Amino acid sequence: MVDVIIPVYRPKASFQEILRRLNRQSVCPQRIIIINTEEQFWNPQLIKGIYQVEVYHIKKAEFDHAATRRMAAELSQAEYMMFLTQDAYPADSHLIEYLLQALQEKEVVGAFARQLPRKDANPIEQYTRIFNYPPESFVRSKADIAKLGIRAYFFSDVCAVYRKEDYLLLGGFVERAIFNEDMLFAAKALENGKKIAYAADAKVYHSHNYKNLQYLKRNFDLGVSQAKHQEVFSQVSSEKEGTALVIKTARYLLKTGKAVYLPKLISSSGFKWLGYKLGKNYQRLSKRVIRKLTLDPTYWKD
């Protein structure tokens, strides 16, 4: 009924806990398909005792956010495909069940889960999760684009399920993407009269305490993806959304007595903005500079 697809790279021992939680779901996956980058870093002990796991190895130079997931989708014969990242922990045993419930409406082609901050998340990251992943579910259609702008396309393959039939009818993920393969698919779905859903009851623990340089590189790749896909992003701006997040986070820090994190918010926001602007203008940069700014140097191998 549903296959779970997880791209991994150097997974830690804690990854086994994610697999165990998947095995304990109220709706169990038919298969767990793991696409591992570099066989030399794979530990077979991670899947010991885990039901219906298949592992496929690729080279680091072959990894691509979109192409790797396209390849994995071709391996799946299930009615539904759930994509998960190697650091997203199912919060309970109903994750898959609630995601599938969000696809009951025929026009909904995909649904993504709510991301809760991990225990070690700093206050800024905690609020970012609240801002991006509220406790209320919703369904979005083409009619929402005029009002919501880029947020109408918001979708996350950190944990998301797709109806395979609709995925194929819409052409699947783009052939190649440095970032945002999920939002690009969501945009295509909406433009073709389909809908996407956010299932707030389906929850995973997922957050990062990035350093400023990591923010810069992540947002550089974000900017590149938008620059490369003007057909989607030229009509909607993400800068207004980013500004709103910074302002609301600052208010949250002041309201909760955590103003000590304001300097960190200001500095990290500056690095995000710089990375994004550099990414949007990547064509003006040399390949040498680009490889220093990106999180994925292999994307620029050509």
mmCIF file of C-alpha atoms in Angstrom:
data_model
loop_
_atom_site.group_PDB
_atom_site.id
_atom_site.type_symbol
_atom_site.label_atom_id
_atom_site.label_comp_id
_atom_site.label_asym_id
_atom_site.label_seq_id
_atom_site.Cartn_x
_atom_site.Cartn_y
_atom_site.Cartn_z
ATOM 1 C CA MET A 1 0.000 0.000 0.000
ATOM 2 C CA VAL A 2 2.744 2.471 0.956
ATOM 3 C CA ASP A 3 6.496 2.377 0.450
ATOM 4 C CA VAL A 4 8.790 4.553 2.550
ATOM 5 C CA ILE A 5 11.758 6.041 0.697
ATOM 6 C CA ILE A 6 14.748 7.401 2.631
ATOM 7 C CA PRO A 7 17.870 8.885 0.997
ATOM 8 C CA VAL A 8 20.801 8.593 3.430
ATOM 9 C CA TYR A 9 24.429 9.611 3.666
ATOM 10 C CA ARG A 10 26.614 8.368 6.515
ATOM 11 C CA PRO A 11 23.620 7.577 8.754
ATOM 12 C CA LYS A 12 24.395 7.422 12.463
ATOM 13 C CA ALA A 13 23.445 4.613 14.811
ATOM 14 C CA SER A 14 20.384 6.645 15.812
ATOM 15 C CA PHE A 15 18.980 6.078 12.315
ATOM 16 C CA GLN A 16 18.004 2.587 13.430
ATOM 17 C CA GLU A 17 15.470 4.130 15.815
ATOM 18 C CA ILE A 18 13.711 5.778 12.858
ATOM 19 C CA LEU A 19 13.450 2.381 11.161
ATOM 20 C CA ARG A 20 12.102 0.800 14.344
ATOM 21 C CA ARG A 21 9.449 3.503 14.630
ATOM 22 C CA LEU A 22 8.414 2.881 11.037
ATOM 23 C CA ASN A 23 8.009 -0.809 11.828
ATOM 24 C CA ARG A 24 5.669 0.104 14.704
ATOM 25 C CA GLN A 25 3.261 2.216 12.647
ATOM 26 C CA SER A 26 -0.503 1.599 12.737
ATOM 27 C CA VAL A 27 -0.227 1.421 8.934
ATOM 28 C CA CYS A 28 3.004 -0.454 8.281
ATOM 29 C CA PRO A 29 5.019 0.278 5.153
ATOM 30 C CA GLN A 30 5.045 -2.389 2.479
ATOM 31 C CA ARG A 31 8.739 -1.707 1.879
ATOM 32 C CA ILE A 32 11.376 0.649 3.234
ATOM 33 C CA ILE A 33 13.590 1.682 0.330
ATOM 34 C CA ILE A 34 16.909 3.196 1.388
ATOM 35 C CA ILE A 35 19.031 5.024 -1.177
ATOM 36 C CA ASN A 36 22.475 5.165 0.376
ATOM 37 C CA THR A 37 25.199 7.471 -0.896
ATOM 38 C CA GLU A 38 28.608 5.725 -0.906
ATOM 39 C CA GLU A 39 28.522 2.044 0.027
ATOM 40 C CA GLN A 40 31.731 2.362 2.033
ATOM 41 C CA PHE A 41 29.865 4.387 4.669
ATOM 42 C CA TRP A 42 26.941 1.982 5.019
ATOM 43 C CA ASN A 43 26.603 -0.119 8.182
ATOM 44 C CA PRO A 44 24.470 -3.263 7.546
ATOM 45 C CA GLN A 45 23.785 -3.514 11.284
ATOM 46 C CA LEU A 46 21.439 -0.524 10.976
ATOM 47 C CA ILE A 47 18.751 -2.661 9.338
ATOM 48 C CA LYS A 48 19.167 -5.733 11.520
ATOM 49 C CA GLY A 49 15.735 -6.906 12.662
ATOM 50 C CA ILE A 50 13.905 -4.332 10.526
ATOM 51 C CA TYR A 51 11.063 -5.626 8.334
ATOM 52 C CA GLN A 52 11.102 -5.353 4.516
ATOM 53 C CA VAL A 53 14.121 -3.081 4.023
ATOM 54 C CA GLU A 54 15.886 -2.749 0.676
ATOM 55 C CA VAL A 55 19.166 -0.835 0.335
ATOM 56 C CA TYR A 56 20.454 0.611 -2.943
ATOM 57 C CA HIS A 57 23.847 2.263 -3.192
ATOM 58 C CA ILE A 58 24.834 5.232 -5.347
ATOM 59 C CA LYS A 59 28.018 7.276 -5.696
ATOM 60 C CA LYS A 60 28.245 10.729 -4.162
ATOM 61 C CA ALA A 61 28.631 12.228 -7.626
ATOM 62 C CA GLU A 62 25.286 10.644 -8.569
ATOM 63 C CA PHE A 63 23.274 12.161 -5.725
ATOM 64 C CA ASP A 64 20.787 14.869 -6.587
ATOM 65 C CA HIS A 65 17.810 16.071 -4.520
ATOM 66 C CA ALA A 66 15.398 15.430 -7.392
ATOM 67 C CA ALA A 67 17.080 12.744 -9.506
ATOM 68 C CA THR A 68 17.769 10.452 -6.541
ATOM 69 C CA ARG A 69 14.147 10.617 -5.441
ATOM 70 C CA ARG A 70 12.970 10.054 -9.024
ATOM 71 C CA MET A 71 15.089 6.915 -9.141
ATOM 72 C CA ALA A 72 13.666 5.701 -5.825
ATOM 73 C CA ALA A 73 10.107 6.398 -6.999
ATOM 74 C CA GLU A 74 10.733 4.142 -9.997
ATOM 75 C CA LEU A 75 11.614 1.333 -7.603
ATOM 76 C CA SER A 76 8.302 1.667 -5.775
ATOM 77 C CA GLN A 77 5.250 -0.282 -6.946
ATOM 78 C CA ALA A 78 3.018 0.861 -4.090
ATOM 79 C CA GLU A 79 -0.097 3.008 -4.385
ATOM 80 C CA TYR A 80 1.493 5.604 -2.110
ATOM 81 C CA MET A 81 5.091 6.710 -1.589
ATOM 82 C CA MET A 82 6.286 8.351 1.606
ATOM 83 C CA PHE A 83 9.574 10.258 1.486
ATOM 84 C CA LEU A 84 11.507 10.743 4.702
ATOM 85 C CA THR A 85 14.917 12.177 5.559
ATOM 86 C CA GLN A 86 17.418 10.296 7.679
ATOM 87 C CA ASP A 87 17.035 12.708 10.623
ATOM 88 C CA ALA A 88 13.228 12.897 10.833
ATOM 89 C CA TYR A 89 11.860 10.787 13.697
ATOM 90 C CA PRO A 90 8.197 9.688 13.639
ATOM 91 C CA ALA A 91 6.627 11.233 16.760
ATOM 92 C CA ASP A 92 4.154 8.384 17.259
ATOM 93 C CA SER A 93 2.751 5.253 15.627
ATOM 94 C CA HIS A 94 0.140 7.100 13.533
ATOM 95 C CA LEU A 95 2.396 9.114 11.214
ATOM 96 C CA ILE A 96 1.669 7.148 8.033
ATOM 97 C CA GLU A 97 -1.996 6.706 8.925
ATOM 98 C CA TYR A 98 -2.589 10.448 9.292
ATOM 99 C CA LEU A 99 -0.657 11.300 6.138
ATOM 100 C CA LEU A 100 -2.770 8.871 4.131
ATOM 101 C CA GLN A 101 -5.963 10.299 5.621
ATOM 102 C CA ALA A 102 -4.966 13.674 4.183
ATOM 103 C CA LEU A 103 -5.116 12.124 0.698
ATOM 104 C CA GLN A 104 -8.742 11.004 0.981
ATOM 105 C CA GLU A 105 -9.879 13.955 -1.147
ATOM 106 C CA LYS A 106 -9.379 12.843 -4.744
ATOM 107 C CA GLU A 107 -7.766 16.081 -5.939
ATOM 108 C CA VAL A 108 -5.091 16.025 -3.201
ATOM 109 C CA VAL A 109 -1.960 14.500 -4.718
ATOM 110 C CA GLY A 110 0.421 14.866 -1.779
ATOM 111 C CA ALA A 111 0.547 15.667 1.928
ATOM 112 C CA PHE A 112 3.375 16.665 4.236
ATOM 113 C CA ALA A 113 3.812 16.234 7.961
ATOM 114 C CA ARG A 114 4.213 18.647 10.834
ATOM 115 C CA GLN A 115 7.807 19.086 12.015
ATOM 116 C CA LEU A 116 8.296 19.431 15.754
ATOM 117 C CA PRO A 117 11.533 20.796 17.238
ATOM 118 C CA ARG A 118 13.851 18.310 18.872
ATOM 119 C CA LYS A 119 14.705 18.711 22.553
ATOM 120 C CA ASP A 120 18.033 20.344 21.753
ATOM 121 C CA ALA A 121 16.517 22.989 19.448
ATOM 122 C CA ASN A 122 17.379 26.555 20.390
ATOM 123 C CA PRO A 123 14.517 29.091 20.822
ATOM 124 C CA ILE A 124 14.972 30.505 17.305
ATOM 125 C CA GLU A 125 14.680 27.069 15.737
ATOM 126 C CA GLN A 126 11.714 26.269 17.991
ATOM 127 C CA TYR A 127 9.793 29.269 16.715
ATOM 128 C CA THR A 128 10.752 28.546 13.110
ATOM 129 C CA ARG A 129 9.015 25.172 13.465
ATOM 130 C CA ILE A 130 5.931 26.844 14.960
ATOM 131 C CA PHE A 131 5.861 29.411 12.136
ATOM 132 C CA ASN A 132 6.269 26.919 9.301
ATOM 133 C CA TYR A 133 4.366 23.994 10.821
ATOM 134 C CA PRO A 134 1.280 25.202 12.730
ATOM 135 C CA PRO A 135 -1.086 22.893 14.662
ATOM 136 C CA GLU A 136 -3.896 23.330 12.119
ATOM 137 C CA SER A 137 -4.129 21.234 8.953
ATOM 138 C CA PHE A 138 -4.939 22.788 5.576
ATOM 139 C CA VAL A 139 -5.408 22.056 1.887
ATOM 140 C CA ARG A 140 -4.043 24.376 -0.810
ATOM 141 C CA SER A 141 -5.109 24.870 -4.418
ATOM 142 C CA LYS A 142 -4.292 27.189 -7.315
ATOM 143 C CA ALA A 143 -6.785 29.693 -5.912
ATOM 144 C CA ASP A 144 -4.474 30.257 -2.907
ATOM 145 C CA ILE A 145 -1.490 31.481 -4.942
ATOM 146 C CA ALA A 146 -2.752 35.056 -5.357
ATOM 147 C CA LYS A 147 -3.251 35.422 -1.598
ATOM 148 C CA LEU A 148 -0.386 33.376 -0.168
ATOM 149 C CA GLY A 149 2.327 33.814 -2.773
ATOM 150 C CA ILE A 150 5.207 31.404 -2.307
ATOM 151 C CA ARG A 151 3.610 29.860 0.797
ATOM 152 C CA ALA A 152 0.994 28.290 -1.462
ATOM 153 C CA TYR A 153 3.776 26.047 -2.787
ATOM 154 C CA PHE A 154 5.247 25.222 0.610
ATOM 155 C CA PHE A 155 5.820 21.473 0.864
ATOM 156 C CA SER A 156 8.507 19.400 2.548
ATOM 157 C CA ASP A 157 10.020 16.058 1.624
ATOM 158 C CA VAL A 158 11.454 15.832 5.131
ATOM 159 C CA CYS A 159 8.275 13.805 5.570
ATOM 160 C CA ALA A 160 5.658 13.673 2.824
ATOM 161 C CA VAL A 161 3.447 11.172 1.053
ATOM 162 C CA TYR A 162 2.456 11.148 -2.630
ATOM 163 C CA ARG A 163 -0.220 9.252 -4.501
ATOM 164 C CA LYS A 164 1.850 7.349 -7.068
ATOM 165 C CA GLU A 165 -0.726 7.579 -9.859
ATOM 166 C CA ASP A 166 -0.884 11.381 -9.645
ATOM 167 C CA TYR A 167 2.866 11.650 -9.187
ATOM 168 C CA LEU A 168 3.340 9.888 -12.531
ATOM 169 C CA LEU A 169 0.585 11.835 -14.296
ATOM 170 C CA LEU A 170 2.266 15.093 -13.270
ATOM 171 C CA GLY A 171 5.665 13.891 -14.478
ATOM 172 C CA GLY A 172 7.227 13.322 -11.072
ATOM 173 C CA PHE A 173 10.050 15.417 -9.679
ATOM 174 C CA VAL A 174 12.092 17.564 -12.032
ATOM 175 C CA GLU A 175 15.066 15.797 -13.610
ATOM 176 C CA ARG A 176 17.614 17.667 -11.508
ATOM 177 C CA ALA A 177 17.476 20.087 -8.584
ATOM 178 C CA ILE A 178 19.931 21.412 -6.021
ATOM 179 C CA PHE A 179 17.038 22.158 -3.655
ATOM 180 C CA ASN A 180 13.245 22.531 -3.530
ATOM 181 C CA GLU A 181 12.293 19.446 -5.550
ATOM 182 C CA ASP A 182 9.260 19.175 -3.260
ATOM 183 C CA MET A 183 8.064 22.762 -3.786
ATOM 184 C CA LEU A 184 8.619 22.491 -7.531
ATOM 185 C CA PHE A 185 6.367 19.437 -7.622
ATOM 186 C CA ALA A 186 3.782 21.178 -5.431
ATOM 187 C CA ALA A 187 3.766 24.192 -7.758
ATOM 188 C CA LYS A 188 3.255 21.909 -10.761
ATOM 189 C CA ALA A 189 0.392 20.155 -8.982
ATOM 190 C CA LEU A 190 -1.416 23.401 -8.177
ATOM 191 C CA GLU A 191 -0.924 24.816 -11.669
ATOM 192 C CA ASN A 192 -2.498 21.632 -13.058
ATOM 193 C CA GLY A 193 -5.611 21.970 -10.931
ATOM 194 C CA LYS A 194 -4.568 19.539 -8.194
ATOM 195 C CA LYS A 195 -4.251 20.175 -4.461
ATOM 196 C CA ILE A 196 -1.663 19.613 -1.725
ATOM 197 C CA ALA A 197 -2.303 19.080 1.975
ATOM 198 C CA TYR A 198 -0.603 19.722 5.281
ATOM 199 C CA ALA A 199 -1.423 17.032 7.848
ATOM 200 C CA ALA A 200 -0.786 18.595 11.254
ATOM 201 C CA ASP A 201 -1.667 15.361 13.085
ATOM 202 C CA ALA A 202 1.127 13.551 11.250
ATOM 203 C CA LYS A 203 4.225 14.538 13.208
ATOM 204 C CA VAL A 204 7.976 14.044 13.071
ATOM 205 C CA TYR A 205 10.754 15.441 15.209
ATOM 206 C CA HIS A 206 13.106 17.385 12.974
ATOM 207 C CA SER A 207 15.170 20.530 13.583
ATOM 208 C CA HIS A 208 18.719 21.850 13.222
ATOM 209 C CA ASN A 209 20.882 24.237 15.212
ATOM 210 C CA TYR A 210 22.808 25.523 12.206
ATOM 211 C CA LYS A 211 25.826 27.781 12.398
ATOM 212 C CA ASN A 212 25.885 30.986 10.337
ATOM 213 C CA LEU A 213 28.006 29.510 7.541
ATOM 214 C CA GLN A 214 25.595 26.587 7.234
ATOM 215 C CA TYR A 215 22.697 29.025 6.945
ATOM 216 C CA LEU A 216 24.559 30.911 4.238
ATOM 217 C CA LYS A 217 25.228 27.757 2.211
ATOM 218 C CA ARG A 218 21.715 26.394 2.647
ATOM 219 C CA ASN A 219 20.172 29.658 1.521
ATOM 220 C CA PHE A 220 22.646 29.915 -1.340
ATOM 221 C CA ASP A 221 21.280 26.629 -2.680
ATOM 222 C CA LEU A 222 17.752 27.907 -2.068
ATOM 223 C CA GLY A 223 18.511 31.013 -4.127
ATOM 224 C CA VAL A 224 20.054 28.934 -6.905
ATOM 225 C CA SER A 225 16.983 26.705 -7.120
ATOM 226 C CA GLN A 226 14.743 29.742 -7.459
ATOM 227 C CA ALA A 227 16.992 31.335 -10.073
ATOM 228 C CA LYS A 228 17.032 28.113 -12.099
ATOM 229 C CA HIS A 229 13.245 27.758 -12.006
ATOM 230 C CA GLN A 230 11.956 31.183 -12.951
ATOM 231 C CA GLU A 231 8.837 29.526 -14.385
ATOM 232 C CA VAL A 232 7.761 28.854 -10.798
ATOM 233 C CA PHE A 233 9.392 31.491 -8.638
ATOM 234 C CA SER A 234 9.408 34.605 -10.841
ATOM 235 C CA GLN A 235 5.789 35.394 -9.967
ATOM 236 C CA VAL A 236 6.110 34.855 -6.204
ATOM 237 C CA SER A 237 8.642 36.313 -3.785
ATOM 238 C CA SER A 238 10.099 34.573 -0.733
ATOM 239 C CA GLU A 239 11.792 37.674 0.706
ATOM 240 C CA LYS A 240 8.576 39.040 2.202
ATOM 241 C CA GLU A 241 8.009 35.678 3.891
ATOM 242 C CA GLY A 242 11.553 35.682 5.259
ATOM 243 C CA THR A 243 11.153 39.175 6.689
ATOM 244 C CA ALA A 244 7.893 38.192 8.389
ATOM 245 C CA LEU A 245 9.609 35.203 10.018
ATOM 246 C CA VAL A 246 12.430 37.371 11.413
ATOM 247 C CA ILE A 247 10.010 39.949 12.860
ATOM 248 C CA LYS A 248 7.737 37.338 14.431
ATOM 249 C CA THR A 249 10.714 35.417 15.839
ATOM 250 C CA ALA A 250 12.040 38.594 17.450
ATOM 251 C CA ARG A 251 8.648 39.210 19.055
ATOM 252 C CA TYR A 252 8.564 35.621 20.287
ATOM 253 C CA LEU A 253 12.003 35.945 21.883
ATOM 254 C CA LEU A 254 11.017 39.167 23.645
ATOM 255 C CA LYS A 255 7.677 37.776 24.798
ATOM 256 C CA THR A 256 9.201 34.588 26.216
ATOM 257 C CA GLY A 257 12.081 36.323 27.992
ATOM 258 C CA LYS A 258 14.735 35.022 25.605
ATOM 259 C CA ALA A 259 15.985 38.348 24.261
ATOM 260 C CA VAL A 260 19.541 37.090 24.742
ATOM 261 C CA TYR A 261 19.037 35.229 21.437
ATOM 262 C CA LEU A 262 18.292 38.428 19.491
ATOM 263 C CA PRO A 263 21.929 38.957 18.394
ATOM 264 C CA LYS A 264 21.997 35.379 17.099
ATOM 265 C CA LEU A 265 18.729 35.987 15.247
ATOM 266 C CA ILE A 266 20.131 39.133 13.627
ATOM 267 C CA SER A 267 23.413 37.501 12.597
ATOM 268 C CA SER A 268 21.841 34.288 11.279
ATOM 269 C CA SER A 269 19.218 36.277 9.359
ATOM 270 C CA GLY A 270 21.985 38.327 7.761
ATOM 271 C CA PHE A 271 23.826 35.201 6.648
ATOM 272 C CA LYS A 272 20.585 33.717 5.290
ATOM 273 C CA TRP A 273 19.855 36.879 3.302
ATOM 274 C CA LEU A 274 23.414 37.055 1.952
ATOM 275 C CA GLY A 275 23.381 33.399 0.928
ATOM 276 C CA TYR A 276 20.010 33.777 -0.762
ATOM 277 C CA LYS A 277 21.083 36.869 -2.713
ATOM 278 C CA LEU A 278 24.316 35.212 -3.826
ATOM 279 C CA GLY A 279 22.378 32.145 -4.928
ATOM 280 C CA LYS A 280 19.878 34.209 -6.909
ATOM 281 C CA ASN A 281 22.847 35.753 -8.718
ATOM 282 C CA TYR A 282 24.986 32.619 -9.030
ATOM 283 C CA GLN A 283 25.499 33.189 -12.760
ATOM 284 C CA ARG A 284 27.728 36.135 -11.935
ATOM 285 C CA LEU A 285 30.009 33.973 -9.802
ATOM 286 C CA SER A 286 32.877 31.712 -10.813
ATOM 287 C CA LYS A 287 32.576 27.942 -10.372
ATOM 288 C CA ARG A 288 35.349 28.110 -7.770
ATOM 289 C CA VAL A 289 33.366 30.591 -5.657
ATOM 290 C CA ILE A 290 30.129 28.674 -6.154
ATOM 291 C CA ARG A 291 31.688 25.442 -4.872
ATOM 292 C CA LYS A 292 32.725 27.256 -1.701
ATOM 293 C CA LEU A 293 29.217 28.643 -1.169
ATOM 294 C CA THR A 294 27.120 25.541 -1.824
ATOM 295 C CA LEU A 295 26.212 22.621 0.430
ATOM 296 C CA ASP A 296 26.366 20.329 -2.601
ATOM 297 C CA PRO A 297 29.592 20.795 -4.625
ATOM 298 C CA THR A 298 28.873 17.662 -6.678
ATOM 299 C CA TYR A 299 25.842 19.401 -8.193
ATOM 300 C CA TRP A 300 28.322 21.701 -9.959
ATOM 301 C CA LYS A 301 30.518 18.941 -11.344
ATOM 302 C CA ASP A 302 29.631 19.785 -14.952
#
